[in-house]
Amino acid sequence: MALSRHKVISLVLFTAFYIFYSSIFFTFSKYTFLINTIVYSLVVLISLLLKDNFSNIWLSLFLVFLSVLYSMQSVYFRAFNQFGLLSTLISMRNDIGFYSDSVLELIQIKDVVLVLLPFVYILLLYFIHTKIKNSSIENILRKLILSFSSICIVFISFFILLINQSKNEYDIFSYFKSDHFIFLTIPNTNQFTNRFGLLGLFIRDLSNTTTSYFNLSNKKSIESISSLLSANSAPNENPFSGIYEGKNLLLIEAESLNNFSIDPILTPTLYKLMTTGITIDGYNSPLLYGSTSDTEFMVNTSLFPSNSGYITYHRYASNTYPTTLAKQFKASGYDTDAFHNSAGDFYNRNVMLNQLGYNFLDSNILGLGAGEFDSNTLNVAKWIIYEKETYFSFWITYSGHQPYTVESLNPTLLGYYNRVNQLYPDLPTQEKVYMAKTMDFDLSLEYFIYDFERNQKLDDLVIIIYGDHQPKDIFMDKPSFYSFCDLKNLEYDDCFNTPFIIWDNSYPSRIISKVSNPLDIAPTIYDLFNLDYNVNQILGRSVFDPSYDGFYFDESGIIKTDTFTYDSINQTIYSHSLSDDVNLKQALNLYSNMQVFRKIVDTNYFESVDSD
């Protein structure tokens, strides 16, 4: 193949720029190298088939694509400590405006440089073409380009063979350890990128995004879901069953609340509720693709959110959800309102929460500004709640949300920040800001409880609080906070977990040790309030059920129960009791069931079975 001087120079420059971009998030993995090489080979082959001018355009456009991909991922990683997905971006396209201020704060000079590099490539291309004449070096470059491109093609077949090794779906042990399974299902984008690279993540993401529209009706999946759901057993009676029957409930999803922030001096009301109520030791909320909305979905439906990267609240708001917290309380004669400090368009709550059975009141309906602080919001919402005779109210807080900068604080919160600084001067600035914002949430609870007690409304009220996820992009260097965990008498492993607190003003305090997750909150509430529900339409269990072994999962492929911790990506297990072999079998069965249950949302399962 004869290569023109222009094409040789273009390819040499492109190779240099491609290697630079690939090195930004490069990990020393055979798959990262293979995928980057394959992508390079395909791009170069296409370039070789094009005429010079079209080849230059093609290579320039590909570098623009790389610059956008890597710069956006750099900013996204800085914000969320994980890499983003196309499907998530598509789902959140209407919410971009809510993030604009935070995004601008996260952009750094190097991100701008990445975006500008393709234009440097074009300028260099123009300069070299016009200033440098033919030389013997060109012949060497031609041979190198042709040889390198040809050799790279061999890797395509090699990669396909490796990625499909051990693809035996009937051998659960070997299949779950196969690279093919991990490539298709590994939930954590950081771990995926570490093994397959950022281009590998984009390839899988692009494949999932383009094919997901054609896989929403899967008869085999529906049959598997039905088989597993039908095996659910009825909950067992326990000393907590029905203790709150007939009482009212305020359920609070506390933005970014973790155990670390519950402090006897800075957040005394939260500390009081935790130490005088029922605390579930072992509970934690994972940070999934849909962030707060995914936890919210699990709590209200006791179902897994979509694992495709699409935000469940956006894409699946029109699905059928027969069993939800709001619907079960409403069936028992309760008024069911949901409140939020921000606009209802955010996370599509104005559609999804109504679909789940709530009368949703966002900041606009409450007469507040978007992103209003918690103390002001609950001060308005509590009088709406106060007028109800029998109610279940769900409040989604906001104060604890990022950004965690001093500039984001109003004068009142700045005063809280100074108090944090006096008590914990060694905390980094971001953590001090986070604590100051949590203090505002604590103050809202203090005023709420005071007013309800003064008006003799507290005896009929139960308050349940859970954190939606860990604070984003802070507390990254956890070992440095050991002394703070110890000071609060918290086990280090639980210090950064999210709390699950159940409180009323009469029931004695209890600490319940149970590994648990947001799927368990709804059935726990059903148990406490003696509400009827279809056990074959939910996935969680009451934390008080004596037969429940506990269950927790996260986006990193970790599975926990009361008896073991299993890392599904590295295939390691730590047993608290029984043998590793017994626990490993149970872990793999749990992991296998999770893959089936995740399809409930994607297939709109409950509508599908009703239509059969």
PDB file of N, CA, C and O in Angstrom, residues 202-265:
ATOM      1  N   PHE A 202     -16.184   2.847  27.507  1.00  0.00           N
ATOM      2  CA  PHE A 202     -17.005   3.513  26.493  1.00  0.00           C
ATOM      3  C   PHE A 202     -17.621   2.491  25.530  1.00  0.00           C
ATOM      4  O   PHE A 202     -18.794   2.610  25.160  1.00  0.00           O
ATOM      5  N   ILE A 203     -16.833   1.480  25.145  1.00  0.00           N
ATOM      6  CA  ILE A 203     -17.334   0.461  24.208  1.00  0.00           C
ATOM      7  C   ILE A 203     -18.500  -0.298  24.823  1.00  0.00           C
ATOM      8  O   ILE A 203     -19.542  -0.495  24.196  1.00  0.00           O
ATOM      9  N   ARG A 204     -18.332  -0.739  26.079  1.00  0.00           N
ATOM     10  CA  ARG A 204     -19.432  -1.456  26.728  1.00  0.00           C
ATOM     11  C   ARG A 204     -20.644  -0.551  26.903  1.00  0.00           C
ATOM     12  O   ARG A 204     -21.787  -0.947  26.678  1.00  0.00           O
ATOM     13  N   ASP A 205     -20.374   0.685  27.306  1.00  0.00           N
ATOM     14  CA  ASP A 205     -21.454   1.637  27.538  1.00  0.00           C
ATOM     15  C   ASP A 205     -22.223   1.918  26.253  1.00  0.00           C
ATOM     16  O   ASP A 205     -23.457   1.947  26.235  1.00  0.00           O
ATOM     17  N   LEU A 206     -21.476   2.101  25.161  1.00  0.00           N
ATOM     18  CA  LEU A 206     -22.115   2.351  23.868  1.00  0.00           C
ATOM     19  C   LEU A 206     -22.956   1.148  23.442  1.00  0.00           C
ATOM     20  O   LEU A 206     -24.083   1.298  22.944  1.00  0.00           O
ATOM     21  N   SER A 207     -22.430  -0.047  23.667  1.00  0.00           N
ATOM     22  CA  SER A 207     -23.157  -1.264  23.318  1.00  0.00           C
ATOM     23  C   SER A 207     -24.435  -1.389  24.137  1.00  0.00           C
ATOM     24  O   SER A 207     -25.511  -1.673  23.595  1.00  0.00           O
ATOM     25  N   ASN A 208     -24.327  -1.150  25.465  1.00  0.00           N
ATOM     26  CA  ASN A 208     -25.505  -1.237  26.327  1.00  0.00           C
ATOM     27  C   ASN A 208     -26.542  -0.187  25.962  1.00  0.00           C
ATOM     28  O   ASN A 208     -27.753  -0.440  25.977  1.00  0.00           O
ATOM     29  N   THR A 209     -26.053   1.014  25.632  1.00  0.00           N
ATOM     30  CA  THR A 209     -26.968   2.115  25.321  1.00  0.00           C
ATOM     31  C   THR A 209     -27.749   1.850  24.043  1.00  0.00           C
ATOM     32  O   THR A 209     -28.947   2.120  23.957  1.00  0.00           O
ATOM     33  N   THR A 210     -27.072   1.310  23.043  1.00  0.00           N
ATOM     34  CA  THR A 210     -27.723   1.108  21.733  1.00  0.00           C
ATOM     35  C   THR A 210     -28.580  -0.144  21.691  1.00  0.00           C
ATOM     36  O   THR A 210     -29.502  -0.239  20.880  1.00  0.00           O
ATOM     37  N   THR A 211     -28.283  -1.123  22.568  1.00  0.00           N
ATOM     38  CA  THR A 211     -29.047  -2.375  22.512  1.00  0.00           C
ATOM     39  C   THR A 211     -30.153  -2.463  23.553  1.00  0.00           C
ATOM     40  O   THR A 211     -31.063  -3.285  23.421  1.00  0.00           O
ATOM     41  N   SER A 212     -30.082  -1.612  24.581  1.00  0.00           N
ATOM     42  CA  SER A 212     -31.046  -1.732  25.678  1.00  0.00           C
ATOM     43  C   SER A 212     -32.475  -1.504  25.215  1.00  0.00           C
ATOM     44  O   SER A 212     -33.420  -2.045  25.774  1.00  0.00           O
ATOM     45  N   TYR A 213     -32.659  -0.688  24.186  1.00  0.00           N
ATOM     46  CA  TYR A 213     -33.999  -0.411  23.691  1.00  0.00           C
ATOM     47  C   TYR A 213     -34.655  -1.651  23.084  1.00  0.00           C
ATOM     48  O   TYR A 213     -35.864  -1.714  22.949  1.00  0.00           O
ATOM     49  N   PHE A 214     -33.849  -2.656  22.738  1.00  0.00           N
ATOM     50  CA  PHE A 214     -34.394  -3.828  22.063  1.00  0.00           C
ATOM     51  C   PHE A 214     -34.524  -5.029  22.996  1.00  0.00           C
ATOM     52  O   PHE A 214     -34.883  -6.107  22.554  1.00  0.00           O
ATOM     53  N   ASN A 215     -34.221  -4.834  24.276  1.00  0.00           N
ATOM     54  CA  ASN A 215     -34.224  -5.969  25.197  1.00  0.00           C
ATOM     55  C   ASN A 215     -35.156  -5.752  26.378  1.00  0.00           C
ATOM     56  O   ASN A 215     -34.961  -6.339  27.439  1.00  0.00           O
ATOM     57  N   LEU A 216     -36.166  -4.903  26.225  1.00  0.00           N
ATOM     58  CA  LEU A 216     -37.036  -4.591  27.338  1.00  0.00           C
ATOM     59  C   LEU A 216     -38.093  -5.678  27.576  1.00  0.00           C
ATOM     60  O   LEU A 216     -38.712  -5.721  28.619  1.00  0.00           O
ATOM     61  N   SER A 217     -38.333  -6.511  26.602  1.00  0.00           N
ATOM     62  CA  SER A 217     -39.313  -7.582  26.754  1.00  0.00           C
ATOM     63  C   SER A 217     -38.599  -8.910  26.560  1.00  0.00           C
ATOM     64  O   SER A 217     -38.393  -9.361  25.450  1.00  0.00           O
ATOM     65  N   ASN A 218     -38.227  -9.518  27.658  1.00  0.00           N
ATOM     66  CA  ASN A 218     -37.448 -10.742  27.596  1.00  0.00           C
ATOM     67  C   ASN A 218     -38.205 -11.825  28.352  1.00  0.00           C
ATOM     68  O   ASN A 218     -38.253 -11.819  29.573  1.00  0.00           O
ATOM     69  N   LYS A 219     -38.804 -12.741  27.588  1.00  0.00           N
ATOM     70  CA  LYS A 219     -39.660 -13.756  28.193  1.00  0.00           C
ATOM     71  C   LYS A 219     -38.890 -14.620  29.185  1.00  0.00           C
ATOM     72  O   LYS A 219     -39.393 -14.947  30.264  1.00  0.00           O
ATOM     73  N   LYS A 220     -37.666 -14.985  28.827  1.00  0.00           N
ATOM     74  CA  LYS A 220     -36.863 -15.834  29.711  1.00  0.00           C
ATOM     75  C   LYS A 220     -36.584 -15.123  31.023  1.00  0.00           C
ATOM     76  O   LYS A 220     -36.639 -15.730  32.104  1.00  0.00           O
ATOM     77  N   SER A 221     -36.271 -13.817  30.959  1.00  0.00           N
ATOM     78  CA  SER A 221     -36.015 -13.049  32.179  1.00  0.00           C
ATOM     79  C   SER A 221     -37.254 -13.004  33.057  1.00  0.00           C
ATOM     80  O   SER A 221     -37.168 -13.149  34.286  1.00  0.00           O
ATOM     81  N   ILE A 222     -38.409 -12.782  32.456  1.00  0.00           N
ATOM     82  CA  ILE A 222     -39.656 -12.693  33.218  1.00  0.00           C
ATOM     83  C   ILE A 222     -39.953 -14.019  33.911  1.00  0.00           C
ATOM     84  O   ILE A 222     -40.378 -14.046  35.081  1.00  0.00           O
ATOM     85  N   GLU A 223     -39.699 -15.124  33.221  1.00  0.00           N
ATOM     86  CA  GLU A 223     -39.917 -16.435  33.838  1.00  0.00           C
ATOM     87  C   GLU A 223     -38.972 -16.649  35.014  1.00  0.00           C
ATOM     88  O   GLU A 223     -39.370 -17.175  36.060  1.00  0.00           O
ATOM     89  N   SER A 224     -37.713 -16.221  34.871  1.00  0.00           N
ATOM     90  CA  SER A 224     -36.738 -16.368  35.954  1.00  0.00           C
ATOM     91  C   SER A 224     -37.126 -15.511  37.152  1.00  0.00           C
ATOM     92  O   SER A 224     -37.019 -15.943  38.310  1.00  0.00           O
ATOM     93  N   ILE A 225     -37.575 -14.275  36.884  1.00  0.00           N
ATOM     94  CA  ILE A 225     -38.000 -13.376  37.962  1.00  0.00           C
ATOM     95  C   ILE A 225     -39.179 -13.986  38.712  1.00  0.00           C
ATOM     96  O   ILE A 225     -39.199 -14.011  39.951  1.00  0.00           O
ATOM     97  N   SER A 226     -40.162 -14.480  37.976  1.00  0.00           N
ATOM     98  CA  SER A 226     -41.358 -15.059  38.602  1.00  0.00           C
ATOM     99  C   SER A 226     -40.985 -16.241  39.491  1.00  0.00           C
ATOM    100  O   SER A 226     -41.530 -16.408  40.600  1.00  0.00           O
ATOM    101  N   SER A 227     -40.066 -17.064  39.011  1.00  0.00           N
ATOM    102  CA  SER A 227     -39.647 -18.235  39.776  1.00  0.00           C
ATOM    103  C   SER A 227     -38.998 -17.829  41.102  1.00  0.00           C
ATOM    104  O   SER A 227     -39.309 -18.409  42.154  1.00  0.00           O
ATOM    105  N   LEU A 228     -38.144 -16.827  41.058  1.00  0.00           N
ATOM    106  CA  LEU A 228     -37.455 -16.400  42.281  1.00  0.00           C
ATOM    107  C   LEU A 228     -38.398 -15.673  43.234  1.00  0.00           C
ATOM    108  O   LEU A 228     -38.353 -15.887  44.454  1.00  0.00           O
ATOM    109  N   LEU A 229     -39.255 -14.793  42.706  1.00  0.00           N
ATOM    110  CA  LEU A 229     -40.179 -14.051  43.570  1.00  0.00           C
ATOM    111  C   LEU A 229     -41.174 -14.978  44.254  1.00  0.00           C
ATOM    112  O   LEU A 229     -41.547 -14.754  45.418  1.00  0.00           O
ATOM    113  N   SER A 230     -41.603 -16.016  43.548  1.00  0.00           N
ATOM    114  CA  SER A 230     -42.578 -16.948  44.132  1.00  0.00           C
ATOM    115  C   SER A 230     -41.986 -17.729  45.301  1.00  0.00           C
ATOM    116  O   SER A 230     -42.728 -18.290  46.117  1.00  0.00           O
ATOM    117  N   ALA A 231     -40.654 -17.754  45.386  1.00  0.00           N
ATOM    118  CA  ALA A 231     -39.992 -18.490  46.466  1.00  0.00           C
ATOM    119  C   ALA A 231     -39.856 -17.648  47.733  1.00  0.00           C
ATOM    120  O   ALA A 231     -39.407 -18.157  48.771  1.00  0.00           O
ATOM    121  N   ASN A 232     -40.233 -16.368  47.671  1.00  0.00           N
ATOM    122  CA  ASN A 232     -40.151 -15.514  48.862  1.00  0.00           C
ATOM    123  C   ASN A 232     -41.048 -16.073  49.964  1.00  0.00           C
ATOM    124  O   ASN A 232     -42.190 -16.466  49.718  1.00  0.00           O
ATOM    125  N   SER A 233     -40.522 -16.073  51.172  1.00  0.00           N
ATOM    126  CA  SER A 233     -41.297 -16.591  52.301  1.00  0.00           C
ATOM    127  C   SER A 233     -41.944 -15.453  53.078  1.00  0.00           C
ATOM    128  O   SER A 233     -41.466 -14.313  53.059  1.00  0.00           O
ATOM    129  N   ALA A 234     -43.040 -15.754  53.745  1.00  0.00           N
ATOM    130  CA  ALA A 234     -43.744 -14.750  54.538  1.00  0.00           C
ATOM    131  C   ALA A 234     -42.864 -14.323  55.712  1.00  0.00           C
ATOM    132  O   ALA A 234     -42.082 -15.122  56.247  1.00  0.00           O
ATOM    133  N   PRO A 235     -42.964 -13.041  56.120  1.00  0.00           N
ATOM    134  CA  PRO A 235     -42.140 -12.565  57.245  1.00  0.00           C
ATOM    135  C   PRO A 235     -42.539 -13.237  58.556  1.00  0.00           C
ATOM    136  O   PRO A 235     -43.702 -13.638  58.741  1.00  0.00           O
ATOM    137  N   ASN A 236     -41.579 -13.390  59.438  1.00  0.00           N
ATOM    138  CA  ASN A 236     -41.820 -14.018  60.726  1.00  0.00           C
ATOM    139  C   ASN A 236     -42.187 -12.964  61.775  1.00  0.00           C
ATOM    140  O   ASN A 236     -41.644 -11.853  61.783  1.00  0.00           O
ATOM    141  N   GLU A 237     -43.103 -13.322  62.645  1.00  0.00           N
ATOM    142  CA  GLU A 237     -43.464 -12.443  63.753  1.00  0.00           C
ATOM    143  C   GLU A 237     -42.255 -12.253  64.671  1.00  0.00           C
ATOM    144  O   GLU A 237     -41.412 -13.143  64.826  1.00  0.00           O
ATOM    145  N   ASN A 238     -42.171 -11.076  65.278  1.00  0.00           N
ATOM    146  CA  ASN A 238     -41.064 -10.771  66.179  1.00  0.00           C
ATOM    147  C   ASN A 238     -41.532  -9.731  67.187  1.00  0.00           C
ATOM    148  O   ASN A 238     -42.632  -9.163  67.047  1.00  0.00           O
ATOM    149  N   PRO A 239     -40.749  -9.444  68.225  1.00  0.00           N
ATOM    150  CA  PRO A 239     -41.193  -8.495  69.262  1.00  0.00           C
ATOM    151  C   PRO A 239     -41.475  -7.084  68.741  1.00  0.00           C
ATOM    152  O   PRO A 239     -42.136  -6.301  69.441  1.00  0.00           O
ATOM    153  N   PHE A 240     -40.989  -6.741  67.539  1.00  0.00           N
ATOM    154  CA  PHE A 240     -41.204  -5.390  67.008  1.00  0.00           C
ATOM    155  C   PHE A 240     -42.411  -5.312  66.068  1.00  0.00           C
ATOM    156  O   PHE A 240     -42.798  -4.220  65.669  1.00  0.00           O
ATOM    157  N   SER A 241     -42.982  -6.440  65.740  1.00  0.00           N
ATOM    158  CA  SER A 241     -44.096  -6.459  64.785  1.00  0.00           C
ATOM    159  C   SER A 241     -45.285  -5.683  65.336  1.00  0.00           C
ATOM    160  O   SER A 241     -45.799  -5.981  66.412  1.00  0.00           O
ATOM    161  N   GLY A 242     -45.713  -4.658  64.594  1.00  0.00           N
ATOM    162  CA  GLY A 242     -46.912  -3.906  64.942  1.00  0.00           C
ATOM    163  C   GLY A 242     -46.776  -2.925  66.084  1.00  0.00           C
ATOM    164  O   GLY A 242     -47.783  -2.375  66.549  1.00  0.00           O
ATOM    165  N   ILE A 243     -45.561  -2.649  66.564  1.00  0.00           N
ATOM    166  CA  ILE A 243     -45.427  -1.757  67.724  1.00  0.00           C
ATOM    167  C   ILE A 243     -45.854  -0.329  67.404  1.00  0.00           C
ATOM    168  O   ILE A 243     -46.171   0.450  68.314  1.00  0.00           O
ATOM    169  N   TYR A 244     -45.859   0.037  66.114  1.00  0.00           N
ATOM    170  CA  TYR A 244     -46.266   1.395  65.738  1.00  0.00           C
ATOM    171  C   TYR A 244     -47.584   1.392  64.959  1.00  0.00           C
ATOM    172  O   TYR A 244     -47.906   2.370  64.278  1.00  0.00           O
ATOM    173  N   GLU A 245     -48.355   0.332  65.069  1.00  0.00           N
ATOM    174  CA  GLU A 245     -49.606   0.260  64.318  1.00  0.00           C
ATOM    175  C   GLU A 245     -50.514   1.432  64.674  1.00  0.00           C
ATOM    176  O   GLU A 245     -50.751   1.725  65.855  1.00  0.00           O
ATOM    177  N   GLY A 246     -51.008   2.138  63.648  1.00  0.00           N
ATOM    178  CA  GLY A 246     -51.902   3.267  63.856  1.00  0.00           C
ATOM    179  C   GLY A 246     -51.213   4.594  64.062  1.00  0.00           C
ATOM    180  O   GLY A 246     -51.866   5.641  64.051  1.00  0.00           O
ATOM    181  N   LYS A 247     -49.901   4.578  64.260  1.00  0.00           N
ATOM    182  CA  LYS A 247     -49.173   5.834  64.456  1.00  0.00           C
ATOM    183  C   LYS A 247     -48.869   6.498  63.107  1.00  0.00           C
ATOM    184  O   LYS A 247     -48.981   5.874  62.045  1.00  0.00           O
ATOM    185  N   ASN A 248     -48.479   7.768  63.174  1.00  0.00           N
ATOM    186  CA  ASN A 248     -48.071   8.506  61.977  1.00  0.00           C
ATOM    187  C   ASN A 248     -46.565   8.361  61.768  1.00  0.00           C
ATOM    188  O   ASN A 248     -45.818   8.037  62.705  1.00  0.00           O
ATOM    189  N   LEU A 249     -46.118   8.638  60.543  1.00  0.00           N
ATOM    190  CA  LEU A 249     -44.703   8.441  60.214  1.00  0.00           C
ATOM    191  C   LEU A 249     -44.164   9.618  59.409  1.00  0.00           C
ATOM    192  O   LEU A 249     -44.785  10.055  58.433  1.00  0.00           O
ATOM    193  N   LEU A 250     -43.013  10.107  59.832  1.00  0.00           N
ATOM    194  CA  LEU A 250     -42.203  11.024  59.023  1.00  0.00           C
ATOM    195  C   LEU A 250     -40.937  10.265  58.648  1.00  0.00           C
ATOM    196  O   LEU A 250     -40.100   9.979  59.510  1.00  0.00           O
ATOM    197  N   LEU A 251     -40.830   9.914  57.369  1.00  0.00           N
ATOM    198  CA  LEU A 251     -39.655   9.217  56.844  1.00  0.00           C
ATOM    199  C   LEU A 251     -38.747  10.242  56.184  1.00  0.00           C
ATOM    200  O   LEU A 251     -39.201  11.001  55.321  1.00  0.00           O
ATOM    201  N   ILE A 252     -37.485  10.275  56.591  1.00  0.00           N
ATOM    202  CA  ILE A 252     -36.561  11.303  56.101  1.00  0.00           C
ATOM    203  C   ILE A 252     -35.394  10.657  55.368  1.00  0.00           C
ATOM    204  O   ILE A 252     -34.672   9.823  55.938  1.00  0.00           O
ATOM    205  N   GLU A 253     -35.237  11.041  54.116  1.00  0.00           N
ATOM    206  CA  GLU A 253     -34.046  10.667  53.356  1.00  0.00           C
ATOM    207  C   GLU A 253     -33.057  11.820  53.493  1.00  0.00           C
ATOM    208  O   GLU A 253     -33.224  12.877  52.895  1.00  0.00           O
ATOM    209  N   ALA A 254     -32.037  11.611  54.299  1.00  0.00           N
ATOM    210  CA  ALA A 254     -31.100  12.678  54.648  1.00  0.00           C
ATOM    211  C   ALA A 254     -29.934  12.699  53.673  1.00  0.00           C
ATOM    212  O   ALA A 254     -29.165  11.736  53.590  1.00  0.00           O
ATOM    213  N   GLU A 255     -29.818  13.802  52.940  1.00  0.00           N
ATOM    214  CA  GLU A 255     -28.778  13.948  51.931  1.00  0.00           C
ATOM    215  C   GLU A 255     -27.387  13.798  52.528  1.00  0.00           C
ATOM    216  O   GLU A 255     -26.992  14.541  53.434  1.00  0.00           O
ATOM    217  N   SER A 256     -26.650  12.782  52.042  1.00  0.00           N
ATOM    218  CA  SER A 256     -25.230  12.566  52.369  1.00  0.00           C
ATOM    219  C   SER A 256     -24.965  12.380  53.854  1.00  0.00           C
ATOM    220  O   SER A 256     -23.836  12.597  54.321  1.00  0.00           O
ATOM    221  N   LEU A 257     -25.953  11.975  54.621  1.00  0.00           N
ATOM    222  CA  LEU A 257     -25.759  11.791  56.061  1.00  0.00           C
ATOM    223  C   LEU A 257     -25.022  10.487  56.326  1.00  0.00           C
ATOM    224  O   LEU A 257     -25.403   9.434  55.823  1.00  0.00           O
ATOM    225  N   ASN A 258     -23.943  10.571  57.101  1.00  0.00           N
ATOM    226  CA  ASN A 258     -23.267   9.345  57.527  1.00  0.00           C
ATOM    227  C   ASN A 258     -23.063   9.360  59.032  1.00  0.00           C
ATOM    228  O   ASN A 258     -23.299  10.361  59.704  1.00  0.00           O
ATOM    229  N   ASN A 259     -22.664   8.220  59.584  1.00  0.00           N
ATOM    230  CA  ASN A 259     -22.528   8.094  61.033  1.00  0.00           C
ATOM    231  C   ASN A 259     -21.507   9.066  61.600  1.00  0.00           C
ATOM    232  O   ASN A 259     -21.641   9.526  62.736  1.00  0.00           O
ATOM    233  N   PHE A 260     -20.503   9.378  60.808  1.00  0.00           N
ATOM    234  CA  PHE A 260     -19.444  10.273  61.266  1.00  0.00           C
ATOM    235  C   PHE A 260     -19.994  11.634  61.690  1.00  0.00           C
ATOM    236  O   PHE A 260     -19.490  12.267  62.618  1.00  0.00           O
ATOM    237  N   SER A 261     -21.037  12.096  61.002  1.00  0.00           N
ATOM    238  CA  SER A 261     -21.534  13.459  61.221  1.00  0.00           C
ATOM    239  C   SER A 261     -22.501  13.568  62.390  1.00  0.00           C
ATOM    240  O   SER A 261     -22.945  14.667  62.724  1.00  0.00           O
ATOM    241  N   ILE A 262     -22.844  12.455  63.026  1.00  0.00           N
ATOM    242  CA  ILE A 262     -23.754  12.502  64.170  1.00  0.00           C
ATOM    243  C   ILE A 262     -22.919  12.728  65.426  1.00  0.00           C
ATOM    244  O   ILE A 262     -22.214  11.834  65.898  1.00  0.00           O
ATOM    245  N   ASP A 263     -23.002  13.946  65.941  1.00  0.00           N
ATOM    246  CA  ASP A 263     -22.079  14.422  66.973  1.00  0.00           C
ATOM    247  C   ASP A 263     -22.884  14.983  68.151  1.00  0.00           C
ATOM    248  O   ASP A 263     -23.837  15.739  67.945  1.00  0.00           O
ATOM    249  N   PRO A 264     -22.523  14.637  69.403  1.00  0.00           N
ATOM    250  CA  PRO A 264     -23.301  15.110  70.561  1.00  0.00           C
ATOM    251  C   PRO A 264     -23.297  16.624  70.729  1.00  0.00           C
ATOM    252  O   PRO A 264     -24.210  17.175  71.346  1.00  0.00           O
ATOM    253  N   ILE A 265     -22.287  17.304  70.183  1.00  0.00           N
ATOM    254  CA  ILE A 265     -22.203  18.764  70.340  1.00  0.00           C
ATOM    255  C   ILE A 265     -22.717  19.479  69.098  1.00  0.00           C
ATOM    256  O   ILE A 265     -23.538  20.404  69.188  1.00  0.00           O
TER     257      ILE A 265
END
